[in-house]
GROMACS .gro file of C-alpha atoms in nm:
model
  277
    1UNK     CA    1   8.348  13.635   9.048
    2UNK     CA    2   8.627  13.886   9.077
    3UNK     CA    3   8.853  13.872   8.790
    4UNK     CA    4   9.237  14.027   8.741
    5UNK     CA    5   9.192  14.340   8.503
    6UNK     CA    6   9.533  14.196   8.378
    7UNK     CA    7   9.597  13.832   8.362
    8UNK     CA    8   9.927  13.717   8.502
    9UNK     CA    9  10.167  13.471   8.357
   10UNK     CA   10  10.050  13.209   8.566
   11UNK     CA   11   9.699  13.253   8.455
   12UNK     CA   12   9.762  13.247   8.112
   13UNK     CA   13   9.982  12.905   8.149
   14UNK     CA   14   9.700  12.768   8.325
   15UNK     CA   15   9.469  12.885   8.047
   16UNK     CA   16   9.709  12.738   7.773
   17UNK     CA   17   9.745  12.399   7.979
   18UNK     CA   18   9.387  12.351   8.012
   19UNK     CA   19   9.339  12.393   7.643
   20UNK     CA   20   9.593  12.148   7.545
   21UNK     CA   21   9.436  11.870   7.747
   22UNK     CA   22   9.105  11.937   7.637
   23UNK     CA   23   9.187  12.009   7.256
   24UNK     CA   24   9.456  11.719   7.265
   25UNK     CA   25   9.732  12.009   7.186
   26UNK     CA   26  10.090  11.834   7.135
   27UNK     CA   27  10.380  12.061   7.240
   28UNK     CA   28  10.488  12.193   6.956
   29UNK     CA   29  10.125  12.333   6.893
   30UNK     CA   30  10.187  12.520   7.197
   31UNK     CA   31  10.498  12.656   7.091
   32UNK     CA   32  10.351  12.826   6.788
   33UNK     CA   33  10.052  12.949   6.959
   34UNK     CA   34  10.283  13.075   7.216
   35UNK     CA   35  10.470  13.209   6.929
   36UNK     CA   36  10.171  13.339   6.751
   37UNK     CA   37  10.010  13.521   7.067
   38UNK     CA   38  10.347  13.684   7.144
   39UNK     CA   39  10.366  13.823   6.768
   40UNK     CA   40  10.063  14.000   6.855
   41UNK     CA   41  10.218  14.174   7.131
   42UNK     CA   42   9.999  13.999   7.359
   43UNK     CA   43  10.108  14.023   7.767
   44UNK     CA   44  10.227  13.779   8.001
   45UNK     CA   45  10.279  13.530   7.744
   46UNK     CA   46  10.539  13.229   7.803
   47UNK     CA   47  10.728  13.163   7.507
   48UNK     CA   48  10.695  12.800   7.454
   49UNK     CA   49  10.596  12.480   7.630
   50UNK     CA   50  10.924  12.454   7.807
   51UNK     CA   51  10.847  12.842   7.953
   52UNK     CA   52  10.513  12.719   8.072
   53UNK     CA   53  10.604  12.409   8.242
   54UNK     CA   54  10.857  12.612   8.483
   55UNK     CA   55  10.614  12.852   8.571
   56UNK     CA   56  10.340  12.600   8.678
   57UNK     CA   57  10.575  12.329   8.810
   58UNK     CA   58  10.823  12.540   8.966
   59UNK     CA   59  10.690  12.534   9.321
   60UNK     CA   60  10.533  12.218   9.329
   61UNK     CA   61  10.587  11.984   9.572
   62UNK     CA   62  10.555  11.613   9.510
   63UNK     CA   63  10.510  11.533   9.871
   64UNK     CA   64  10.185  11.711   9.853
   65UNK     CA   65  10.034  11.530   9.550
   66UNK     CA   66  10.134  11.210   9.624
   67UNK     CA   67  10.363  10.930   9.836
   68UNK     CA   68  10.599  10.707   9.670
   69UNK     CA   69  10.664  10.347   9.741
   70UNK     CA   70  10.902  10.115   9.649
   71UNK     CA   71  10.785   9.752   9.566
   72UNK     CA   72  10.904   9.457   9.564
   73UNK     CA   73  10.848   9.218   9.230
   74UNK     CA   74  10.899   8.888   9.444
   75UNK     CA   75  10.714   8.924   9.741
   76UNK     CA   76  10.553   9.294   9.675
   77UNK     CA   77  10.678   9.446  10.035
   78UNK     CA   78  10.671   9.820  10.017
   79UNK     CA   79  10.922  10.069  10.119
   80UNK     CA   80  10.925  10.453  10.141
   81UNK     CA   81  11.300  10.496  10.050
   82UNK     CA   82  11.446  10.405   9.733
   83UNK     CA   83  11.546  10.060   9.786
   84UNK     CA   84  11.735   9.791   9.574
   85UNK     CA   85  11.775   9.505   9.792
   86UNK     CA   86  11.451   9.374   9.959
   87UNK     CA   87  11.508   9.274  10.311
   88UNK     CA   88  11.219   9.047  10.321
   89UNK     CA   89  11.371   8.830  10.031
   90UNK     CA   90  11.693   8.994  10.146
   91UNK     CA   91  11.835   8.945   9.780
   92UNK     CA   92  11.867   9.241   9.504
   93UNK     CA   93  11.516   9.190   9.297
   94UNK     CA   94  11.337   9.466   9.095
   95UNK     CA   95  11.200   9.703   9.258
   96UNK     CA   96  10.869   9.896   9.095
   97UNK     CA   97  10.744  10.259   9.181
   98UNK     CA   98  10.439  10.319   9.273
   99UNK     CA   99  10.265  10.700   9.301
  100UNK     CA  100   9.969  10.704   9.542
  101UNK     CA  101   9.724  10.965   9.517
  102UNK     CA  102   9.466  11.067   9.799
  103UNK     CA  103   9.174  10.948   9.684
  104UNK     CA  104   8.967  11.156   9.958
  105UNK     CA  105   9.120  11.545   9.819
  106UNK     CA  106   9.048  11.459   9.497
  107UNK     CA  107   8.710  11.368   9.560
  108UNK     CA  108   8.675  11.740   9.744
  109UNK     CA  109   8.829  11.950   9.474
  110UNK     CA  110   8.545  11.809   9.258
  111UNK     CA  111   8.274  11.858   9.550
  112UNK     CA  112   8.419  12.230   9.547
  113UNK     CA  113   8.241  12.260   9.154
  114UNK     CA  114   7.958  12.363   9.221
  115UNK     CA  115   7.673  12.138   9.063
  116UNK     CA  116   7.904  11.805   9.133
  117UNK     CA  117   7.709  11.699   9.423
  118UNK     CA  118   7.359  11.747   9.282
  119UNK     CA  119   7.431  11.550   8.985
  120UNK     CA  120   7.556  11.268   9.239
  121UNK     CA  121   7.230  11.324   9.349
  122UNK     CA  122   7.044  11.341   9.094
  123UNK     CA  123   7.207  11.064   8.887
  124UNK     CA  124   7.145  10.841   9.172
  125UNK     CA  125   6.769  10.842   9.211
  126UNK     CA  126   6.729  10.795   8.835
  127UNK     CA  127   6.959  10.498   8.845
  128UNK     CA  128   6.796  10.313   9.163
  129UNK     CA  129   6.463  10.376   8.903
  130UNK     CA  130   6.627  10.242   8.586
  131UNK     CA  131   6.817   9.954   8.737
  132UNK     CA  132   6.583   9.837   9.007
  133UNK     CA  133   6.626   9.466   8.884
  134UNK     CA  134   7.011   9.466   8.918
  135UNK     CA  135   7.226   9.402   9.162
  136UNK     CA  136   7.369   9.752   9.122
  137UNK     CA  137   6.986   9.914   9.223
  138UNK     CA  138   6.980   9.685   9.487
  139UNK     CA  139   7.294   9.809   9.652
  140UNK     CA  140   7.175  10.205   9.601
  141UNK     CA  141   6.842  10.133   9.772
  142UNK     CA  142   7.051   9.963  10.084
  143UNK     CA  143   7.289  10.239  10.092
  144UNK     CA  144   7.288  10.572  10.281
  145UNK     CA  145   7.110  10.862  10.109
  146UNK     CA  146   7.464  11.067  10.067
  147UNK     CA  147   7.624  10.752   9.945
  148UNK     CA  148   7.788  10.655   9.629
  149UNK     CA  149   7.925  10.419   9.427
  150UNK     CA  150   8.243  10.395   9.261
  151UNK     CA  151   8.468  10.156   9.002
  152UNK     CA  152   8.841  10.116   8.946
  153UNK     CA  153   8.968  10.042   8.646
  154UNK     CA  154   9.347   9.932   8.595
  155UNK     CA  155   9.562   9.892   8.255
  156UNK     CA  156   9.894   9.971   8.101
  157UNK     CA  157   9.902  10.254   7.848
  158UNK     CA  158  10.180  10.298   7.645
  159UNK     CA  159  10.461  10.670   7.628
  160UNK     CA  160  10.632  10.873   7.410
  161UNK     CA  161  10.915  10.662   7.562
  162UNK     CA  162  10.955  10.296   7.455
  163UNK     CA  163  11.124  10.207   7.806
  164UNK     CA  164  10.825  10.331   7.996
  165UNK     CA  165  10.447  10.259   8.057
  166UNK     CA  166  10.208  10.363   8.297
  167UNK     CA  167   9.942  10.178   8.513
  168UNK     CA  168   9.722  10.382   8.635
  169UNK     CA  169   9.472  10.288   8.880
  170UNK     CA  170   9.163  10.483   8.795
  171UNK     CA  171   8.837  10.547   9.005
  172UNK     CA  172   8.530  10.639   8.855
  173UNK     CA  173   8.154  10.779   8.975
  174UNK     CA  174   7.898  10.549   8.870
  175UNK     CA  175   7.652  10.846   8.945
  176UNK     CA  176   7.729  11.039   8.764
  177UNK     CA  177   7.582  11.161   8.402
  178UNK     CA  178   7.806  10.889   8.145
  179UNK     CA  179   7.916  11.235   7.926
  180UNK     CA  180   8.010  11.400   8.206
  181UNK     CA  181   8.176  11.012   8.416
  182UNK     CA  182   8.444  11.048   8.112
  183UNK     CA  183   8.578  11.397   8.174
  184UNK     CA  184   8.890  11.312   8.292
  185UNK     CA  185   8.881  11.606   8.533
  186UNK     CA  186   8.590  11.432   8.671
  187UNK     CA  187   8.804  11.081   8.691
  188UNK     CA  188   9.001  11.010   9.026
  189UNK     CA  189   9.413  10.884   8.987
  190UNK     CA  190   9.427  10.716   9.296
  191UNK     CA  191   9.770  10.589   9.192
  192UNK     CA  192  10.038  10.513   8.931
  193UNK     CA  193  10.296  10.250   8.829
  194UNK     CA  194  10.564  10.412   8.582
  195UNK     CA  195  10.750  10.095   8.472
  196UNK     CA  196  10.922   9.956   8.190
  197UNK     CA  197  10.839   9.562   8.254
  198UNK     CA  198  10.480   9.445   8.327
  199UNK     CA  199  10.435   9.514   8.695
  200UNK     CA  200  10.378   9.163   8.897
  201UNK     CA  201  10.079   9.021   9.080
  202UNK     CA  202  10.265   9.057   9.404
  203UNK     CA  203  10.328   9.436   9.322
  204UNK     CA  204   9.933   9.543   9.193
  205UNK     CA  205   9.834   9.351   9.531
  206UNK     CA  206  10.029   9.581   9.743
  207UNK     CA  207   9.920   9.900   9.545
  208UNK     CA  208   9.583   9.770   9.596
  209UNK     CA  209   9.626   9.706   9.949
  210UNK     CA  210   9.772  10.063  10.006
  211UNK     CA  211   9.438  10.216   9.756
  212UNK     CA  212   9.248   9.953  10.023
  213UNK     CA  213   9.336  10.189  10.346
  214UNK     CA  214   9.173  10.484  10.207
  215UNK     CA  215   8.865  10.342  10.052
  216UNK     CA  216   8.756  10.178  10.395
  217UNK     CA  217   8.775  10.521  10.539
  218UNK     CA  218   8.546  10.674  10.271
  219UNK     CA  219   8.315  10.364  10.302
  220UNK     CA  220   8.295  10.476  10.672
  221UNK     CA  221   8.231  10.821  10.588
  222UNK     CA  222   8.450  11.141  10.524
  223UNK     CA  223   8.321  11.477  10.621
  224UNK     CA  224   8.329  11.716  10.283
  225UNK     CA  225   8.223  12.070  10.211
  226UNK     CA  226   7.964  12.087   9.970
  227UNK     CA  227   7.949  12.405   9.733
  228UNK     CA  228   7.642  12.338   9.623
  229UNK     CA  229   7.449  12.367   9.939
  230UNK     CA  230   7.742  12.578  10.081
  231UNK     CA  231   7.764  12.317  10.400
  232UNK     CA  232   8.003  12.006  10.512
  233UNK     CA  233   7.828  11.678  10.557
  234UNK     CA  234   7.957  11.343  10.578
  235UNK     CA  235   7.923  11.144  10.260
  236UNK     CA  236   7.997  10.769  10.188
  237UNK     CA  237   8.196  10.608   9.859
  238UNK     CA  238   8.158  10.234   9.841
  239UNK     CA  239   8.401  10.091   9.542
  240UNK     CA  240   8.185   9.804   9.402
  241UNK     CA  241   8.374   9.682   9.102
  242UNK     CA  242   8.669   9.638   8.839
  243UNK     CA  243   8.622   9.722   8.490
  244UNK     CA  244   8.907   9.557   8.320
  245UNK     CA  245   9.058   9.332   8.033
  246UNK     CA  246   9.144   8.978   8.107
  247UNK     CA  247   9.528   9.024   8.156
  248UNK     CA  248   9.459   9.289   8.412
  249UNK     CA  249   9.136   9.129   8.550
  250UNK     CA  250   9.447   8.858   8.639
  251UNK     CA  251   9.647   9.092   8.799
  252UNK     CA  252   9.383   9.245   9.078
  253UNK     CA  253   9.247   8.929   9.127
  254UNK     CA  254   9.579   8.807   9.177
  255UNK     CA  255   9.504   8.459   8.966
  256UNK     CA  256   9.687   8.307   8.661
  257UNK     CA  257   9.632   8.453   8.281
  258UNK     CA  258   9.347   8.317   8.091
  259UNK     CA  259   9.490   8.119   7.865
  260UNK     CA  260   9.719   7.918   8.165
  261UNK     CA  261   9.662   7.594   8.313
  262UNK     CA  262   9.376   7.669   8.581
  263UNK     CA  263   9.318   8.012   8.456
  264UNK     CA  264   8.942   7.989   8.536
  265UNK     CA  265   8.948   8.131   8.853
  266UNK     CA  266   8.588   8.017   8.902
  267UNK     CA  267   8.650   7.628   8.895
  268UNK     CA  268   8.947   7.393   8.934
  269UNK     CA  269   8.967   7.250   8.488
  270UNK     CA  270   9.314   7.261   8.404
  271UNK     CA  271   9.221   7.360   8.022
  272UNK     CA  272   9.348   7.228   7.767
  273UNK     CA  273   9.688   7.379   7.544
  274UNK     CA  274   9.611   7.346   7.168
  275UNK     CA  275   9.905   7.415   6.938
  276UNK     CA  276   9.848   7.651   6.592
  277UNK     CA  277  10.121   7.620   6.389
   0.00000   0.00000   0.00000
Protein backbone atom coordinates (compact mmCIF):
# COMPACT_ATOMS: atom_id res chain seq x y z
CA UNK A 1 0.00 0.00 0.00
CA UNK A 2 1.36 3.38 -0.95
CA UNK A 3 1.38 5.68 1.88
CA UNK A 4 1.78 9.83 1.98
CA UNK A 5 5.45 10.49 3.32
CA UNK A 6 3.47 13.40 5.02
CA UNK A 7 0.01 12.95 6.25
CA UNK A 8 -2.42 15.66 5.33
CA UNK A 9 -4.97 17.33 7.49
CA UNK A 10 -7.60 15.30 6.24
CA UNK A 11 -5.83 12.17 7.09
CA UNK A 12 -5.09 12.98 10.40
CA UNK A 13 -8.96 14.05 11.10
CA UNK A 14 -9.87 10.85 9.76
CA UNK A 15 -7.31 9.17 12.02
CA UNK A 16 -8.59 11.22 15.12
CA UNK A 17 -12.37 10.42 14.16
CA UNK A 18 -11.82 6.85 13.90
CA UNK A 19 -10.24 6.76 17.30
CA UNK A 20 -12.95 8.53 19.01
CA UNK A 21 -15.58 6.08 17.86
CA UNK A 22 -13.67 3.19 18.65
CA UNK A 23 -12.16 4.45 22.09
CA UNK A 24 -15.63 6.16 22.91
CA UNK A 25 -13.60 9.70 22.88
CA UNK A 26 -16.12 12.63 23.96
CA UNK A 27 -15.23 15.99 22.36
CA UNK A 28 -13.54 17.60 24.70
CA UNK A 29 -10.99 14.59 24.82
CA UNK A 30 -10.34 15.53 21.38
CA UNK A 31 -9.73 18.96 22.06
CA UNK A 32 -6.88 18.27 24.41
CA UNK A 33 -5.35 15.66 22.36
CA UNK A 34 -5.64 18.05 19.58
CA UNK A 35 -4.16 20.43 21.97
CA UNK A 36 -1.57 18.08 23.23
CA UNK A 37 -0.34 16.86 19.63
CA UNK A 38 -0.09 20.49 18.49
CA UNK A 39 2.20 21.34 21.68
CA UNK A 40 4.47 18.91 20.26
CA UNK A 41 4.80 20.71 17.15
CA UNK A 42 3.20 17.96 15.44
CA UNK A 43 1.92 18.78 11.49
CA UNK A 44 -1.33 19.05 9.99
CA UNK A 45 -3.01 18.99 13.20
CA UNK A 46 -6.69 20.55 13.57
CA UNK A 47 -7.01 22.36 16.64
CA UNK A 48 -10.06 21.01 18.21
CA UNK A 49 -13.18 19.01 17.44
CA UNK A 50 -14.91 21.94 15.91
CA UNK A 51 -11.57 22.24 13.35
CA UNK A 52 -12.03 18.63 12.50
CA UNK A 53 -15.61 18.47 11.81
CA UNK A 54 -15.22 21.31 8.96
CA UNK A 55 -12.55 19.63 7.36
CA UNK A 56 -14.33 16.22 7.03
CA UNK A 57 -17.88 17.57 6.61
CA UNK A 58 -17.15 20.45 4.55
CA UNK A 59 -17.83 18.92 1.15
CA UNK A 60 -20.25 16.49 1.97
CA UNK A 61 -23.24 16.16 0.35
CA UNK A 62 -26.34 14.80 2.02
CA UNK A 63 -27.97 13.89 -1.20
CA UNK A 64 -25.33 11.33 -1.63
CA UNK A 65 -25.65 9.57 1.77
CA UNK A 66 -29.07 9.53 2.03
CA UNK A 67 -32.91 10.75 0.88
CA UNK A 68 -35.17 12.46 3.17
CA UNK A 69 -38.85 11.97 3.57
CA UNK A 70 -41.41 13.63 5.18
CA UNK A 71 -44.13 11.51 7.02
CA UNK A 72 -47.16 11.78 7.92
CA UNK A 73 -48.21 10.77 11.81
CA UNK A 74 -51.98 10.14 10.75
CA UNK A 75 -51.95 8.29 7.76
CA UNK A 76 -47.90 7.88 7.27
CA UNK A 77 -47.93 9.27 3.40
CA UNK A 78 -44.46 10.31 2.48
CA UNK A 79 -43.23 13.36 0.83
CA UNK A 80 -39.81 14.50 -0.51
CA UNK A 81 -40.29 18.27 0.32
CA UNK A 82 -40.64 19.61 3.65
CA UNK A 83 -44.24 19.52 4.18
CA UNK A 84 -46.64 20.67 7.04
CA UNK A 85 -49.99 20.07 5.80
CA UNK A 86 -50.69 16.48 4.52
CA UNK A 87 -52.78 16.50 1.46
CA UNK A 88 -54.01 13.06 1.97
CA UNK A 89 -55.60 14.07 5.41
CA UNK A 90 -55.41 17.55 3.90
CA UNK A 91 -55.23 19.01 7.58
CA UNK A 92 -51.85 20.37 9.35
CA UNK A 93 -50.66 17.01 11.40
CA UNK A 94 -47.02 16.25 12.48
CA UNK A 95 -44.93 15.53 10.19
CA UNK A 96 -41.71 13.05 11.11
CA UNK A 97 -38.28 12.87 9.19
CA UNK A 98 -37.08 10.07 8.07
CA UNK A 99 -33.17 9.51 6.64
CA UNK A 100 -32.95 6.53 4.27
CA UNK A 101 -29.76 4.98 3.67
CA UNK A 102 -28.87 2.62 0.63
CA UNK A 103 -28.75 -0.43 2.01
CA UNK A 104 -27.02 -1.98 -1.26
CA UNK A 105 -23.55 0.71 -1.05
CA UNK A 106 -23.18 -0.01 2.26
CA UNK A 107 -23.17 -3.54 1.86
CA UNK A 108 -20.22 -2.91 -1.01
CA UNK A 109 -17.99 -0.64 0.99
CA UNK A 110 -17.80 -3.62 3.40
CA UNK A 111 -17.39 -6.25 0.41
CA UNK A 112 -14.43 -3.78 -0.62
CA UNK A 113 -12.49 -5.13 3.00
CA UNK A 114 -10.90 -7.57 2.00
CA UNK A 115 -11.64 -10.84 4.10
CA UNK A 116 -15.56 -9.66 4.46
CA UNK A 117 -16.77 -12.03 1.96
CA UNK A 118 -14.88 -15.13 3.09
CA UNK A 119 -16.03 -14.81 6.53
CA UNK A 120 -19.70 -14.62 4.96
CA UNK A 121 -18.54 -17.64 3.66
CA UNK A 122 -17.09 -19.20 6.01
CA UNK A 123 -19.50 -18.31 8.84
CA UNK A 124 -22.16 -19.74 6.77
CA UNK A 125 -21.14 -23.36 6.30
CA UNK A 126 -20.37 -23.63 10.02
CA UNK A 127 -23.79 -22.30 10.85
CA UNK A 128 -25.90 -24.62 8.32
CA UNK A 129 -23.57 -27.44 10.54
CA UNK A 130 -24.37 -26.05 14.00
CA UNK A 131 -28.00 -25.18 13.46
CA UNK A 132 -29.13 -27.94 11.17
CA UNK A 133 -32.29 -28.53 13.44
CA UNK A 134 -33.54 -24.88 13.20
CA UNK A 135 -35.47 -23.19 11.11
CA UNK A 136 -32.60 -20.77 10.49
CA UNK A 137 -30.26 -24.01 8.96
CA UNK A 138 -33.09 -24.93 7.11
CA UNK A 139 -33.38 -21.68 5.24
CA UNK A 140 -29.28 -21.62 4.54
CA UNK A 141 -29.42 -25.12 3.04
CA UNK A 142 -32.49 -23.84 0.61
CA UNK A 143 -30.71 -20.76 -0.23
CA UNK A 144 -28.23 -19.93 -3.01
CA UNK A 145 -24.56 -20.66 -2.26
CA UNK A 146 -23.64 -16.65 -2.38
CA UNK A 147 -26.64 -15.96 -0.26
CA UNK A 148 -27.10 -14.47 3.08
CA UNK A 149 -29.08 -13.72 5.74
CA UNK A 150 -29.77 -10.64 7.47
CA UNK A 151 -31.88 -9.02 10.70
CA UNK A 152 -33.20 -5.55 11.44
CA UNK A 153 -33.39 -4.35 14.54
CA UNK A 154 -35.39 -1.02 15.44
CA UNK A 155 -35.41 1.14 18.85
CA UNK A 156 -35.25 4.64 20.17
CA UNK A 157 -31.98 5.73 21.76
CA UNK A 158 -31.82 8.64 23.62
CA UNK A 159 -29.24 12.42 22.75
CA UNK A 160 -27.28 14.80 24.28
CA UNK A 161 -30.48 16.78 23.51
CA UNK A 162 -33.62 16.16 25.62
CA UNK A 163 -35.95 17.27 22.56
CA UNK A 164 -34.47 14.65 20.33
CA UNK A 165 -34.16 10.79 19.87
CA UNK A 166 -33.20 8.66 17.21
CA UNK A 167 -34.69 5.43 15.64
CA UNK A 168 -32.53 3.85 13.81
CA UNK A 169 -33.33 1.02 11.70
CA UNK A 170 -30.39 -1.30 11.87
CA UNK A 171 -29.44 -4.36 9.60
CA UNK A 172 -27.25 -6.92 10.70
CA UNK A 173 -25.19 -10.17 9.05
CA UNK A 174 -26.22 -13.22 10.68
CA UNK A 175 -22.99 -14.75 9.03
CA UNK A 176 -20.95 -13.33 10.20
CA UNK A 177 -18.35 -14.12 13.27
CA UNK A 178 -20.76 -12.61 16.58
CA UNK A 179 -17.32 -10.40 17.68
CA UNK A 180 -16.90 -9.20 14.54
CA UNK A 181 -21.53 -8.90 13.71
CA UNK A 182 -21.13 -6.04 16.57
CA UNK A 183 -18.54 -3.77 14.98
CA UNK A 184 -20.59 -1.13 14.17
CA UNK A 185 -18.58 -0.52 11.00
CA UNK A 186 -19.69 -3.90 10.13
CA UNK A 187 -23.58 -2.90 11.02
CA UNK A 188 -25.78 -1.46 8.07
CA UNK A 189 -28.05 2.14 8.91
CA UNK A 190 -30.50 1.56 6.46
CA UNK A 191 -32.39 4.53 7.90
CA UNK A 192 -33.13 7.04 10.67
CA UNK A 193 -36.01 8.80 12.48
CA UNK A 194 -34.63 12.00 14.42
CA UNK A 195 -37.76 12.92 16.45
CA UNK A 196 -38.73 14.34 19.60
CA UNK A 197 -42.25 12.35 20.12
CA UNK A 198 -42.44 8.53 19.69
CA UNK A 199 -42.74 8.06 15.96
CA UNK A 200 -46.34 6.35 15.05
CA UNK A 201 -47.26 2.96 13.65
CA UNK A 202 -48.42 4.62 10.49
CA UNK A 203 -44.93 6.39 10.17
CA UNK A 204 -42.40 3.02 11.00
CA UNK A 205 -44.81 1.29 8.31
CA UNK A 206 -43.91 3.68 5.66
CA UNK A 207 -40.12 3.70 6.58
CA UNK A 208 -40.43 0.07 6.41
CA UNK A 209 -42.17 0.06 3.23
CA UNK A 210 -39.52 2.46 1.67
CA UNK A 211 -36.40 -0.11 3.53
CA UNK A 212 -39.00 -2.88 1.71
CA UNK A 213 -38.04 -1.57 -2.05
CA UNK A 214 -34.47 -2.16 -1.63
CA UNK A 215 -34.39 -5.41 0.20
CA UNK A 216 -36.53 -7.16 -2.61
CA UNK A 217 -33.89 -6.07 -4.99
CA UNK A 218 -31.05 -7.62 -2.94
CA UNK A 219 -33.26 -10.76 -2.38
CA UNK A 220 -33.24 -10.87 -6.24
CA UNK A 221 -29.67 -10.41 -6.46
CA UNK A 222 -27.23 -7.34 -6.75
CA UNK A 223 -24.07 -7.65 -8.69
CA UNK A 224 -20.95 -6.64 -6.17
CA UNK A 225 -17.20 -6.57 -6.54
CA UNK A 226 -15.58 -8.83 -4.35
CA UNK A 227 -11.96 -7.88 -3.02
CA UNK A 228 -11.33 -10.93 -1.84
CA UNK A 229 -11.40 -12.89 -4.99
CA UNK A 230 -10.76 -9.59 -6.90
CA UNK A 231 -14.12 -10.36 -9.17
CA UNK A 232 -17.99 -9.07 -9.28
CA UNK A 233 -20.58 -11.72 -8.78
CA UNK A 234 -24.07 -11.49 -7.97
CA UNK A 235 -24.86 -12.18 -4.35
CA UNK A 236 -28.30 -12.53 -2.55
CA UNK A 237 -29.41 -10.88 1.12
CA UNK A 238 -32.64 -12.32 2.38
CA UNK A 239 -33.82 -10.22 5.71
CA UNK A 240 -35.38 -13.03 7.85
CA UNK A 241 -36.19 -11.37 11.11
CA UNK A 242 -36.73 -8.51 13.82
CA UNK A 243 -34.81 -8.48 16.90
CA UNK A 244 -36.69 -6.13 19.07
CA UNK A 245 -38.36 -5.16 22.51
CA UNK A 246 -42.06 -5.42 22.87
CA UNK A 247 -42.93 -1.65 22.34
CA UNK A 248 -41.04 -1.71 19.11
CA UNK A 249 -41.93 -5.36 18.18
CA UNK A 250 -45.58 -3.24 18.20
CA UNK A 251 -44.51 -0.76 16.03
CA UNK A 252 -43.13 -3.02 12.86
CA UNK A 253 -45.74 -5.28 13.28
CA UNK A 254 -47.98 -2.50 13.24
CA UNK A 255 -50.32 -4.09 16.26
CA UNK A 256 -51.37 -2.59 19.67
CA UNK A 257 -48.80 -2.42 22.86
CA UNK A 258 -48.63 -5.41 25.01
CA UNK A 259 -50.21 -4.48 27.78
CA UNK A 260 -53.58 -3.09 25.55
CA UNK A 261 -56.79 -4.68 25.09
CA UNK A 262 -56.01 -7.37 22.24
CA UNK A 263 -52.37 -6.83 22.41
CA UNK A 264 -51.67 -10.54 21.63
CA UNK A 265 -51.32 -10.28 18.19
CA UNK A 266 -51.41 -14.08 17.97
CA UNK A 267 -55.11 -14.63 19.19
CA UNK A 268 -58.25 -12.51 19.58
CA UNK A 269 -58.34 -12.43 24.27
CA UNK A 270 -59.04 -9.03 25.12
CA UNK A 271 -56.76 -9.37 28.46
CA UNK A 272 -57.61 -8.38 31.30
CA UNK A 273 -56.62 -4.54 33.07
CA UNK A 274 -55.61 -5.12 36.74
CA UNK A 275 -55.19 -1.96 38.80
CA UNK A 276 -51.89 -1.57 41.40
CA UNK A 277 -52.40 1.08 43.49
Amino acid sequence: MNRRSVPTLRDIASSIIIFKIRRLQNNKDIDVLCQFMNTFGVKNVPKNMKAIEKQLHGELDMNDVCKCYYICSNCGASYTNNVFTCQSCNEEVLMFKFYLSSIIKQIQQLLLVFGFFSKLKEEKLKNIHLFSNTKYGELLRNIQDNGFTMIINVDGATTCNKNLSLWPFIIVFNELPILDRRYLENIIVAGIIPTAKKPTNAVVQTCLQLIYEELTQLESGVEFYLADIDERKTLHFYLIASCTDKPAEALMANVVQYNAEYGCPKCFTRGTSIAIS
